[in-house]
Short mmCIF file of C-alpha atoms and ligand atoms in Angstrom, two decimals:
data_model
loop_
_atom_site.label_atom_id
_atom_site.label_comp_id
_atom_site.label_asym_id
_atom_site.label_seq_id
_atom_site.Cartn_x
_atom_site.Cartn_y
_atom_site.Cartn_z
CA MET A 1 0.00 0.00 0.00
CA ASN A 2 1.50 3.33 -1.11
CA LEU A 3 0.19 6.67 0.10
CA ILE A 4 0.92 10.09 -1.35
CA SER A 5 0.56 13.37 0.52
CA PHE A 6 1.34 17.05 0.12
CA ASP A 7 1.78 19.66 2.85
CA ILE A 8 0.24 22.94 1.71
CA GLU A 9 1.68 25.96 3.51
CA GLU A 10 3.79 28.10 1.18
CA TRP A 11 1.16 30.81 0.47
CA PHE A 12 0.83 31.52 4.20
CA ILE A 13 4.60 31.35 4.89
CA GLU A 14 5.17 33.83 2.04
CA LYS A 15 2.56 36.21 3.44
CA LYS A 16 3.84 35.96 7.00
CA PHE A 17 7.60 36.04 6.48
CA ASN A 18 8.46 37.37 3.04
CA GLY A 19 6.11 40.22 2.21
CA ALA A 20 3.47 38.60 0.01
CA ARG A 21 5.33 38.79 -3.30
CA GLN A 22 2.80 38.29 -6.11
CA ASP A 23 5.28 36.45 -8.33
CA LYS A 24 5.69 33.83 -5.58
CA TYR A 25 1.94 33.22 -5.44
CA VAL A 26 1.88 32.84 -9.23
CA GLN A 27 4.71 30.30 -8.94
CA TYR A 28 2.95 28.30 -6.18
CA ASP A 29 -0.34 28.34 -8.11
CA ALA A 30 1.42 27.05 -11.22
CA ILE A 31 3.15 24.22 -9.33
CA LEU A 32 -0.12 23.22 -7.66
CA SER A 33 -1.76 23.10 -11.12
CA ARG A 34 0.99 20.84 -12.45
CA ILE A 35 0.60 18.51 -9.46
CA LEU A 36 -3.19 18.37 -9.77
CA ASP A 37 -2.99 17.75 -13.54
CA LEU A 38 -0.43 14.99 -13.08
CA LEU A 39 -2.49 13.25 -10.39
CA GLU A 40 -5.58 13.46 -12.57
CA GLU A 41 -3.73 12.04 -15.56
CA LYS A 42 -2.53 9.10 -13.44
CA GLU A 43 -5.97 8.71 -11.81
CA CYS A 44 -4.36 9.12 -8.42
CA LYS A 45 -6.01 10.61 -5.35
CA ALA A 46 -3.82 12.14 -2.64
CA THR A 47 -4.17 13.70 0.80
CA PHE A 48 -3.32 17.41 0.95
CA PHE A 49 -2.55 18.51 4.51
CA CYS A 50 -3.42 22.20 4.47
CA LEU A 51 -3.04 25.02 6.98
CA GLY A 52 -6.23 26.53 8.38
CA LYS A 53 -4.76 29.90 7.46
CA ILE A 54 -4.64 28.90 3.80
CA ALA A 55 -8.39 28.27 3.96
CA CYS A 56 -8.88 31.74 5.51
CA ASP A 57 -6.56 33.78 3.31
CA PHE A 58 -6.29 31.71 0.11
CA PRO A 59 -9.55 29.68 -0.04
CA TYR A 60 -9.16 29.16 -3.81
CA VAL A 61 -6.17 26.87 -3.07
CA ILE A 62 -8.33 24.53 -0.96
CA LYS A 63 -11.18 24.70 -3.48
CA ARG A 64 -8.90 23.69 -6.35
CA ILE A 65 -7.64 20.67 -4.40
CA ALA A 66 -11.13 19.63 -3.28
CA GLU A 67 -12.65 20.07 -6.77
CA ARG A 68 -10.26 17.43 -8.12
CA GLY A 69 -11.52 14.92 -5.56
CA HIS A 70 -8.52 14.83 -3.24
CA GLU A 71 -8.71 14.54 0.51
CA VAL A 72 -8.11 17.76 2.47
CA GLY A 73 -6.39 17.10 5.80
CA CYS A 74 -5.21 19.49 8.49
CA HIS A 75 -1.60 20.71 8.80
CA SER A 76 -2.32 22.94 11.86
CA ASN A 77 -3.57 26.49 11.70
CA LYS A 78 -0.41 28.64 11.60
CA HIS A 79 2.37 26.10 11.08
CA LEU A 80 3.75 26.28 14.62
CA TRP A 81 5.72 23.29 15.92
CA LEU A 82 3.61 21.20 18.33
CA THR A 83 6.69 20.79 20.54
CA LYS A 84 6.44 24.52 21.29
CA MET A 85 2.74 24.41 22.26
CA THR A 86 0.83 23.61 25.42
CA PRO A 87 -2.12 21.19 25.18
CA LYS A 88 -4.45 24.19 25.48
CA GLU A 89 -2.72 26.01 22.60
CA LEU A 90 -2.80 22.90 20.40
CA ARG A 91 -6.51 22.43 21.10
CA LYS A 92 -7.24 26.02 20.04
CA ASP A 93 -4.97 25.85 16.98
CA THR A 94 -6.48 22.56 15.78
CA LYS A 95 -10.09 23.59 16.32
CA GLU A 96 -9.56 26.86 14.45
CA ALA A 97 -7.81 25.08 11.59
CA ILE A 98 -10.50 22.40 11.23
CA MET A 99 -13.28 24.98 11.29
CA SER A 100 -11.64 27.11 8.56
CA LEU A 101 -10.80 24.10 6.38
CA GLU A 102 -14.24 22.49 6.65
CA ASP A 103 -15.85 25.81 5.82
CA VAL A 104 -14.18 25.79 2.39
CA TYR A 105 -13.83 22.02 1.84
CA GLY A 106 -17.47 21.29 2.74
CA GLN A 107 -16.58 17.91 4.25
CA LYS A 108 -15.26 16.65 7.58
CA VAL A 109 -11.51 17.01 8.09
CA VAL A 110 -10.24 13.97 10.02
CA SER A 111 -6.63 13.51 8.83
CA TYR A 112 -3.77 15.44 10.42
CA ARG A 113 -0.06 16.05 9.97
CA ALA A 114 1.90 18.17 12.45
CA PRO A 115 4.23 20.85 11.06
CA ALA A 116 7.79 19.44 10.88
CA PHE A 117 6.46 16.05 12.11
CA SER A 118 6.57 17.58 15.58
CA ILE A 119 4.92 14.80 17.59
CA GLY A 120 7.43 12.84 19.65
CA GLN A 121 7.78 11.13 22.97
CA GLN A 122 7.94 14.42 24.88
CA ASN A 123 4.56 15.65 23.57
CA ALA A 124 2.71 12.37 23.01
CA TRP A 125 -0.24 14.10 24.73
CA ALA A 126 -0.87 15.65 21.30
CA ILE A 127 -2.57 12.37 20.31
CA GLU A 128 -5.20 12.90 22.99
CA VAL A 129 -5.75 16.56 22.05
CA LEU A 130 -6.09 15.75 18.33
CA ALA A 131 -8.56 12.92 19.04
CA GLU A 132 -10.63 15.28 21.20
CA CYS A 133 -10.73 17.73 18.26
CA GLY A 134 -12.24 15.06 15.98
CA ILE A 135 -9.05 13.92 14.23
CA GLU A 136 -9.13 10.18 13.40
CA ARG A 137 -6.03 9.66 11.24
CA ASP A 138 -2.53 10.98 11.88
CA ALA A 139 0.56 11.07 9.67
CA SER A 140 2.90 13.01 11.98
CA ILE A 141 5.15 10.28 13.31
CA PHE A 142 8.62 10.36 11.76
CA PRO A 143 10.35 7.30 13.26
CA ALA A 144 13.91 8.55 12.83
CA VAL A 145 16.19 11.30 14.07
CA ARG A 146 15.60 14.67 12.36
CA ASP A 147 16.49 18.32 12.95
CA PHE A 148 13.01 19.30 14.05
CA GLY A 149 10.45 16.82 15.31
CA GLY A 150 11.10 13.11 14.88
CA PHE A 151 10.09 10.15 17.07
CA SER A 152 13.15 7.92 16.81
CA VAL A 153 12.04 5.33 19.38
CA PHE A 154 8.80 4.62 17.50
CA LYS A 155 9.27 1.17 15.96
CA GLU A 156 6.11 0.47 13.93
CA LYS A 157 6.80 0.50 10.20
CA THR A 158 3.24 0.21 8.92
CA PRO A 159 -0.16 1.73 9.78
CA CYS A 160 -1.05 1.06 13.39
CA LEU A 161 -3.13 2.44 16.23
CA VAL A 162 -1.52 4.87 18.68
CA GLU A 163 -3.05 5.42 22.06
CA PHE A 164 -2.41 8.06 24.70
CA ASN A 165 -4.47 8.29 27.87
CA GLY A 166 -7.26 6.15 26.41
CA CYS A 167 -7.53 8.18 23.16
CA THR A 168 -6.65 6.42 19.92
CA LEU A 169 -5.68 7.57 16.43
CA LYS A 170 -5.04 5.59 13.26
CA GLU A 171 -1.36 6.26 12.60
CA PHE A 172 0.30 6.34 9.18
CA PRO A 173 4.03 6.70 10.01
CA ILE A 174 6.64 8.03 7.61
CA CYS A 175 8.59 5.10 6.20
CA THR A 176 12.33 4.65 6.60
CA MET A 177 15.07 2.42 5.28
CA GLN A 178 18.25 1.29 7.01
CA ILE A 179 21.50 2.81 5.82
CA PHE A 180 24.62 1.79 7.78
CA GLY A 181 22.36 0.66 10.62
CA LYS A 182 20.51 3.98 10.81
CA GLU A 183 16.84 4.56 10.04
CA ILE A 184 16.66 7.15 7.25
CA ALA A 185 13.55 8.54 5.54
CA TYR A 186 13.60 8.28 1.75
CA SER A 187 10.12 8.96 0.43
CA GLY A 188 9.70 12.71 0.75
CA GLY A 189 11.25 16.13 1.18
CA GLY A 190 15.03 16.49 0.89
CA TYR A 191 15.55 12.72 1.23
CA PHE A 192 13.44 12.01 -1.86
CA ARG A 193 15.24 14.78 -3.77
CA LEU A 194 18.68 13.54 -2.67
CA PHE A 195 18.39 9.77 -3.23
CA PRO A 196 18.59 8.28 -6.74
CA TYR A 197 15.17 7.63 -8.24
CA SER A 198 15.97 3.93 -8.82
CA LEU A 199 16.66 3.39 -5.11
CA VAL A 200 13.46 5.14 -4.00
CA LYS A 201 11.36 3.24 -6.55
CA LYS A 202 12.88 -0.14 -5.67
CA THR A 203 12.40 0.47 -1.94
CA ILE A 204 8.77 1.46 -2.46
CA GLN A 205 8.07 -1.47 -4.77
CA THR A 206 9.53 -3.97 -2.32
CA SER A 207 7.85 -2.53 0.78
CA LEU A 208 4.44 -3.42 2.18
CA TYR A 209 3.81 0.23 2.96
CA ALA A 210 5.16 3.57 1.80
CA MET A 211 4.17 7.14 2.61
CA CYS A 212 5.38 9.81 0.18
CA TYR A 213 5.25 13.46 1.23
CA PHE A 214 5.97 16.58 -0.77
CA HIS A 215 5.85 20.35 -0.40
CA ILE A 216 5.35 22.94 -3.15
CA GLU A 217 8.91 24.10 -2.29
CA ASP A 218 10.29 20.71 -3.37
CA PHE A 219 9.45 21.61 -6.97
CA ILE A 220 10.78 25.19 -7.09
CA ASP A 221 13.97 24.95 -9.09
CA THR A 222 15.10 28.57 -8.80
CA PRO A 223 17.76 28.59 -6.05
CA LYS A 224 16.53 29.80 -2.66
CA LYS A 225 18.73 32.27 -0.81
CA MET A 226 20.34 31.48 2.50
CA MET A 227 18.16 32.79 5.34
CA SER A 228 19.48 35.71 7.37
CA LYS A 229 20.16 35.07 11.05
CA GLU A 230 17.01 36.99 11.98
CA GLU A 231 14.78 35.18 9.47
CA TYR A 232 16.09 31.81 10.62
CA GLU A 233 15.52 32.58 14.29
CA ILE A 234 12.00 33.87 13.72
CA TYR A 235 11.07 30.87 11.62
CA PHE A 236 12.84 27.98 13.35
CA LYS A 237 12.93 29.39 16.91
CA GLU A 238 16.54 28.30 17.42
CA HIS A 239 19.94 29.99 17.15
CA GLY A 240 20.71 31.09 13.60
CA TYR A 241 24.35 29.95 13.61
CA PHE A 242 25.93 30.01 10.16
CA ILE A 243 26.23 26.20 10.14
CA ASN A 244 22.48 25.78 10.90
CA ARG A 245 21.59 28.20 8.11
CA LEU A 246 24.00 26.54 5.68
CA LYS A 247 22.50 23.10 6.40
CA ARG A 248 18.99 24.46 5.80
CA TYR A 249 20.15 26.19 2.59
CA VAL A 250 21.68 23.00 1.18
CA LYS A 251 18.66 20.89 2.21
CA SER A 252 16.14 23.26 0.68
CA ASN A 253 17.97 23.50 -2.65
CA ILE A 254 19.23 19.98 -3.25
CA GLY A 255 17.55 18.16 -6.13
CA THR A 256 14.70 20.63 -6.64
CA GLY A 257 15.33 20.91 -10.39
CA ASP A 258 14.54 17.24 -10.94
CA CYS A 259 11.93 16.64 -8.27
CA PHE A 260 8.81 17.01 -10.42
CA ASN A 261 10.19 14.58 -12.99
CA LYS A 262 11.02 12.07 -10.28
CA MET A 263 7.54 12.33 -8.81
CA ASN A 264 6.06 12.00 -12.30
CA HIS A 265 7.98 8.75 -12.86
CA LEU A 266 7.02 7.47 -9.45
CA VAL A 267 3.28 8.00 -9.83
CA SER A 268 3.54 6.45 -13.32
CA GLU A 269 5.32 3.33 -12.07
CA CYS A 270 3.72 2.77 -8.66
CA SER A 271 0.13 3.28 -7.59
CA PHE A 272 -0.70 5.63 -4.75
CA ILE A 273 -3.78 6.35 -2.65
CA SER A 274 -4.91 8.91 -0.07
CA LEU A 275 -5.14 8.34 3.69
CA ALA A 276 -8.93 8.27 3.41
CA SER A 277 -8.89 5.38 0.96
CA ALA A 278 -6.10 3.53 2.82
CA ASP A 279 -8.23 3.82 5.96
CA ARG A 280 -11.08 1.99 4.21
CA GLN A 281 -8.77 -0.82 3.05
CA ILE A 282 -7.06 -1.56 6.38
CA SER A 283 -8.52 -4.07 8.85
CA TRP A 284 -7.88 -1.98 11.93
CA ASP A 285 -8.71 -4.80 14.32
CA LEU A 286 -5.67 -6.70 12.96
CA VAL A 287 -3.01 -3.97 13.27
CA ASN A 288 -0.72 -3.38 16.24
CA LYS A 289 -1.65 -0.88 18.92
CA VAL A 290 1.14 1.26 20.39
CA ILE A 291 0.52 2.88 23.74
CA ILE A 292 2.70 5.99 23.88
ZN1 LIG B 1 4.66 22.01 6.94
#
């Protein structure tokens, strides 16, 4: 079973941090069109995890996704890391996001992905808060070490149930492969752009489960500038040392020129479904339950 997902946030990030440049919106709109056309051509339905703020400020983006029959999920309201929130703040953020998204989408929003995969052992209470807000499916667990977020002690490799304090969600973890004994993601973001297409395809084709994830930024092939110290600190809420900014710069630019082509090949050679349709195919009484 292969799932494909997109995190939709760039319009809001541009407005909040970079001054709402019209040419950027035109670029994001064009990339979204290419993605939607490609998915339609391949008869593939995806899950688009969208910010509540996109539904408020750019409702046409949500409408375009929904009109093509894709699932709209929630990617928080304002793209703040869950590790920086209290349970009360997460409850408010999630409720606001769901309300705004459902208003435009016209259907229930029950799938969720945390910004930067920011659900880990230290804030496992997020599972309870999300369940209370009406979320049923989660795709926030990244079972490997990463700069932000990550849940490296999580061992399930396929869809499972996660429970915290008696509340349960259907979990669709990010998939990893072992390289030199380390669990490394391969099916989205910078990892997908960095690894050779043949390796990604072979791993997906020989796995029982894969979860691909993309951002609009993955497909922008004009080089992004290195963030200033101030920009970095406002956005990532950590010290903007040169080395941190350099790492981010390399990660955000690597392989972007070829990413759309790679995705095109992948959806041509493997079949992908949304979380909603995977949910219908899984016998949930047979999967493992992880109490976190
Ligand atoms: Zn995001």
